[in-house]
């Protein structure tokens, strides 16, 4: 059976959407899984002060496995090139993927270096923990840039119909700026000790914002009817030319 170029383009479009949705679901599910399983006595794990601290618990494999999956999906995701580094989808997702792998392979410092440490470099050096923070900070910064600068490209010149408050670009920008705010609040909350589990909560909120942006970009809610009009300003099920511009 022959396949024409249109069918191939449509297949690629839906493949991109599946990858976007997978990345979004993984981002949202990570804090939910870790905290949820911590509440089950079987796993013998207490709720940790941060998501990174789950590396030293019985839920380590879920923490590292999910991050590695996100990293590989981001690297596998082939976005569009752009003359501007800050809008270069392909470059930014590749860097973000490497950062996600770095967060998984270089854990935060444990509460006590006397404990057994499972790391890529098995030495109790504090600077290794700072690598973790550096990878995490760059990861969230790039995720915010993707939401604010890259995801909004598809509709930045759209003037055909009035945009609603639920327009996808408004959601992307809200998610992107939320990521930045929550990440900045992490060290502030640690120093001021604002409330219990503040670091865990702000990290989880950052992941939720990241996940929501990717789910909307992956059209997890669909794009027909009222949703298509409000979020994507379209009524047809597949607008190939517009999607390829995204």
CSV table of C-alpha atoms in Angstrom, one decimal:
chain,number,residue,atom,x,y,z
A,1,UNK,CA,0.0,0.0,0.0
A,2,UNK,CA,1.4,3.4,-1.0
A,3,UNK,CA,1.6,6.3,1.4
A,4,UNK,CA,1.7,9.9,0.2
A,5,UNK,CA,3.6,12.8,1.7
A,6,UNK,CA,0.4,14.0,3.4
A,7,UNK,CA,0.0,10.8,5.3
A,8,UNK,CA,3.7,10.8,6.3
A,9,UNK,CA,3.4,14.4,7.6
A,10,UNK,CA,0.3,13.5,9.6
A,11,UNK,CA,2.1,10.5,11.1
A,12,UNK,CA,5.0,12.7,12.1
A,13,UNK,CA,2.6,15.3,13.6
A,14,UNK,CA,1.0,12.7,15.9
A,15,UNK,CA,4.3,11.2,16.8
A,16,UNK,CA,5.5,14.6,18.0
A,17,UNK,CA,2.3,15.0,20.0
A,18,UNK,CA,2.8,11.6,21.6
A,19,UNK,CA,6.3,12.5,22.7
A,20,UNK,CA,5.1,15.8,24.0
A,21,UNK,CA,2.4,14.2,26.0
A,22,UNK,CA,4.7,11.5,27.3
A,23,UNK,CA,7.1,14.2,28.6
A,24,UNK,CA,4.2,16.1,30.2
A,25,UNK,CA,2.8,13.1,31.9
A,26,UNK,CA,6.2,12.1,33.3
A,27,UNK,CA,6.8,15.5,34.7
A,28,UNK,CA,3.5,15.7,36.5
A,29,UNK,CA,3.5,12.1,37.7
A,30,UNK,CA,7.0,12.2,39.3
A,31,UNK,CA,6.1,14.2,42.5
A,32,UNK,CA,2.7,12.5,42.7
A,33,UNK,CA,4.2,9.0,42.6
A,34,UNK,CA,7.0,9.8,45.0
A,35,UNK,CA,4.9,11.4,47.7
A,36,UNK,CA,2.0,9.0,47.1
A,37,UNK,CA,4.1,5.9,47.5
A,38,UNK,CA,5.8,7.5,50.6
A,39,UNK,CA,2.4,7.4,52.3
A,40,UNK,CA,2.2,3.6,51.8
A,41,UNK,CA,3.9,1.7,54.7
A,42,UNK,CA,5.0,-1.1,52.4
A,43,UNK,CA,7.7,1.1,50.8
A,44,UNK,CA,9.2,2.1,54.1
A,45,UNK,CA,9.9,5.6,53.0
A,46,UNK,CA,9.0,8.9,54.7
A,47,UNK,CA,8.0,12.0,52.8
A,48,UNK,CA,11.3,13.7,51.9
A,49,UNK,CA,12.2,17.4,52.3
A,50,UNK,CA,12.8,17.6,48.5
A,51,UNK,CA,12.2,15.5,45.4
A,52,UNK,CA,16.0,15.1,45.1
A,53,UNK,CA,16.3,13.4,48.5
A,54,UNK,CA,14.3,10.5,47.2
A,55,UNK,CA,17.5,9.3,45.6
A,56,UNK,CA,18.5,7.9,49.0
A,57,UNK,CA,15.2,6.1,49.6
A,58,UNK,CA,13.6,2.9,48.5
A,59,UNK,CA,11.9,4.9,45.7
A,60,UNK,CA,15.3,5.8,44.1
A,61,UNK,CA,14.6,3.8,41.0
A,62,UNK,CA,11.3,5.7,40.4
A,63,UNK,CA,13.1,9.0,40.8
A,64,UNK,CA,16.1,8.2,38.6
A,65,UNK,CA,14.1,6.2,36.1
A,66,UNK,CA,11.5,8.9,35.5
A,67,UNK,CA,14.2,11.6,35.1
A,68,UNK,CA,16.2,9.4,32.7
A,69,UNK,CA,13.0,8.8,30.7
A,70,UNK,CA,12.3,12.5,30.5
A,71,UNK,CA,15.9,13.1,29.5
A,72,UNK,CA,15.8,10.6,26.7
A,73,UNK,CA,12.5,11.8,25.4
A,74,UNK,CA,13.8,15.4,25.3
A,75,UNK,CA,16.9,14.3,23.4
A,76,UNK,CA,14.8,12.1,21.1
A,77,UNK,CA,12.5,15.0,20.5
A,78,UNK,CA,13.6,16.7,17.3
A,79,UNK,CA,12.3,20.3,17.4
A,80,UNK,CA,12.8,23.0,14.9
A,81,UNK,CA,16.0,25.0,14.4
A,82,UNK,CA,16.0,28.8,14.8
A,83,UNK,CA,18.6,31.4,14.3
A,84,UNK,CA,18.1,32.6,17.8
A,85,UNK,CA,19.6,30.3,20.5
A,86,UNK,CA,16.8,31.3,22.9
A,87,UNK,CA,14.2,30.0,20.4
A,88,UNK,CA,16.1,27.0,19.0
A,89,UNK,CA,13.7,24.1,19.9
A,90,UNK,CA,16.1,21.4,18.9
A,91,UNK,CA,19.1,22.8,20.7
A,92,UNK,CA,17.2,23.6,23.9
A,93,UNK,CA,15.5,20.2,24.2
A,94,UNK,CA,18.8,18.4,23.7
A,95,UNK,CA,20.5,20.5,26.4
A,96,UNK,CA,17.5,20.0,28.7
A,97,UNK,CA,17.6,16.2,28.1
A,98,UNK,CA,21.3,16.1,29.1
A,99,UNK,CA,20.6,18.2,32.2
A,100,UNK,CA,17.8,15.8,33.2
A,101,UNK,CA,20.2,12.9,32.9
A,102,UNK,CA,22.7,14.8,35.0
A,103,UNK,CA,20.1,15.4,37.8
A,104,UNK,CA,19.5,11.7,37.9
A,105,UNK,CA,23.1,10.5,37.8
A,106,UNK,CA,24.6,13.2,40.1
A,107,UNK,CA,22.4,13.2,43.2
A,108,UNK,CA,22.1,15.9,45.9
A,109,UNK,CA,24.3,15.6,48.9
A,110,UNK,CA,22.9,13.1,51.6
A,111,UNK,CA,22.1,14.2,55.1
A,112,UNK,CA,25.0,12.1,56.3
A,113,UNK,CA,28.0,11.1,54.2
A,114,UNK,CA,28.4,8.1,56.5
A,115,UNK,CA,25.4,6.5,54.6
A,116,UNK,CA,26.1,4.3,51.6
A,117,UNK,CA,26.0,6.5,48.5
A,118,UNK,CA,24.9,5.1,45.2
A,119,UNK,CA,26.3,7.5,42.7
A,120,UNK,CA,27.9,7.6,39.3
A,121,UNK,CA,31.1,8.8,41.0
A,122,UNK,CA,31.1,7.0,44.4
A,123,UNK,CA,32.9,9.5,46.5
A,124,UNK,CA,31.6,11.6,49.4
A,125,UNK,CA,32.5,15.0,47.9
A,126,UNK,CA,30.2,17.9,48.5
A,127,UNK,CA,31.0,19.4,45.1
A,128,UNK,CA,29.3,16.5,43.5
A,129,UNK,CA,26.1,17.5,45.1
A,130,UNK,CA,26.5,21.1,43.7
A,131,UNK,CA,26.7,19.5,40.3
A,132,UNK,CA,23.2,18.2,41.0
A,133,UNK,CA,21.9,21.7,41.8
A,134,UNK,CA,23.6,23.1,38.7
A,135,UNK,CA,22.0,20.5,36.4
A,136,UNK,CA,18.6,21.0,38.1
A,137,UNK,CA,18.7,24.9,37.8
A,138,UNK,CA,19.7,24.7,34.1
A,139,UNK,CA,17.0,22.1,33.4
A,140,UNK,CA,14.2,24.2,34.9
A,141,UNK,CA,15.6,27.4,33.2
A,142,UNK,CA,15.5,25.7,29.8
A,143,UNK,CA,12.1,24.3,30.4
A,144,UNK,CA,10.9,27.8,31.2
A,145,UNK,CA,12.5,29.1,28.0
A,146,UNK,CA,10.9,26.4,26.0
A,147,UNK,CA,7.4,27.3,27.3
A,148,UNK,CA,7.9,31.1,27.0
A,149,UNK,CA,10.0,31.5,23.8
A,150,UNK,CA,9.5,28.3,21.7
A,151,UNK,CA,6.0,27.0,22.4
A,152,UNK,CA,4.5,30.4,21.6
A,153,UNK,CA,6.1,30.7,18.1
A,154,UNK,CA,3.2,29.0,16.4
A,155,UNK,CA,0.7,31.7,17.3
A,156,UNK,CA,2.8,34.8,17.8
A,157,UNK,CA,1.8,36.2,14.4
A,158,UNK,CA,-1.8,34.8,14.5
A,159,UNK,CA,-4.2,37.7,14.0
A,160,UNK,CA,-7.1,35.9,12.2
A,161,UNK,CA,-9.4,35.5,15.2
A,162,UNK,CA,-9.6,37.2,18.6
A,163,UNK,CA,-7.6,35.2,21.2
A,164,UNK,CA,-9.3,34.0,24.4
A,165,UNK,CA,-7.8,34.1,27.9
A,166,UNK,CA,-7.4,30.3,27.5
A,167,UNK,CA,-5.3,30.7,24.4
A,168,UNK,CA,-2.4,28.2,24.4
A,169,UNK,CA,0.2,31.0,24.4
A,170,UNK,CA,-1.2,32.5,27.6
A,171,UNK,CA,-1.0,29.0,29.2
A,172,UNK,CA,2.6,28.5,28.0
A,173,UNK,CA,3.8,31.9,29.3
A,174,UNK,CA,2.0,31.3,32.6
A,175,UNK,CA,3.6,27.9,33.0
A,176,UNK,CA,7.1,29.3,32.0
A,177,UNK,CA,7.1,32.2,34.4
A,178,UNK,CA,5.6,30.0,37.1
A,179,UNK,CA,8.6,27.6,36.8
A,180,UNK,CA,11.0,30.5,37.2
A,181,UNK,CA,9.1,31.8,40.3
A,182,UNK,CA,8.9,28.4,42.0
A,183,UNK,CA,12.6,27.7,41.3
A,184,UNK,CA,13.6,31.0,42.8
A,185,UNK,CA,11.4,30.3,45.8
A,186,UNK,CA,13.2,27.0,46.6
A,187,UNK,CA,16.4,28.6,48.0
A,188,UNK,CA,14.5,31.4,49.6
A,189,UNK,CA,12.2,29.0,51.4
A,190,UNK,CA,15.1,26.9,52.5
A,191,UNK,CA,16.9,29.8,54.1
A,192,UNK,CA,13.8,31.4,55.7
A,193,UNK,CA,12.2,28.0,56.6
A,194,UNK,CA,8.8,29.3,55.4
A,195,UNK,CA,6.9,26.1,56.1
A,196,UNK,CA,7.4,22.4,56.3
A,197,UNK,CA,8.3,20.7,53.0
A,198,UNK,CA,8.5,24.0,51.2
A,199,UNK,CA,11.2,22.8,48.9
A,200,UNK,CA,9.3,19.7,48.0
A,201,UNK,CA,6.2,21.7,47.3
A,202,UNK,CA,7.9,24.3,45.1
A,203,UNK,CA,9.7,21.6,43.2
A,204,UNK,CA,6.5,19.7,42.6
A,205,UNK,CA,4.7,22.9,41.5
A,206,UNK,CA,7.6,23.6,39.0
A,207,UNK,CA,7.2,20.1,37.6
A,208,UNK,CA,3.4,20.5,37.4
A,209,UNK,CA,3.8,23.8,35.4
A,210,UNK,CA,6.4,22.1,33.1
A,211,UNK,CA,4.1,19.1,32.6
A,212,UNK,CA,1.0,21.2,31.8
A,213,UNK,CA,2.8,23.2,29.2
A,214,UNK,CA,3.9,20.0,27.4
A,215,UNK,CA,0.5,18.4,27.7
A,216,UNK,CA,-1.2,21.4,26.1
A,217,UNK,CA,1.5,21.5,23.4
A,218,UNK,CA,0.8,17.8,22.8
A,219,UNK,CA,-2.9,18.5,22.7
A,220,UNK,CA,-3.7,16.1,25.4
A,221,UNK,CA,-7.2,17.6,25.7
A,222,UNK,CA,-7.9,17.3,22.0
A,223,UNK,CA,-8.2,20.1,19.6
A,224,UNK,CA,-11.8,19.9,18.3
A,225,UNK,CA,-14.9,22.0,19.1
A,226,UNK,CA,-14.7,24.5,21.9
A,227,UNK,CA,-11.3,23.4,23.0
A,228,UNK,CA,-9.9,23.9,19.5
A,229,UNK,CA,-11.3,27.3,19.3
A,230,UNK,CA,-10.3,28.6,22.8
A,231,UNK,CA,-6.9,27.0,23.1
A,232,UNK,CA,-5.7,26.7,19.5
A,233,UNK,CA,-7.9,29.0,17.5
A,234,UNK,CA,-8.8,26.3,15.0
A,235,UNK,CA,-11.9,24.2,14.2
A,236,UNK,CA,-10.4,21.5,12.0
A,237,UNK,CA,-9.0,18.3,13.5
A,238,UNK,CA,-5.6,18.6,11.8
A,239,UNK,CA,-4.1,21.8,10.4
A,240,UNK,CA,-0.8,20.4,9.0
A,241,UNK,CA,0.8,23.6,7.8
A,242,UNK,CA,0.2,25.4,11.1
A,243,UNK,CA,1.4,22.5,13.3
A,244,UNK,CA,4.6,22.1,11.3
A,245,UNK,CA,5.4,25.7,12.0
A,246,UNK,CA,5.1,25.0,15.7
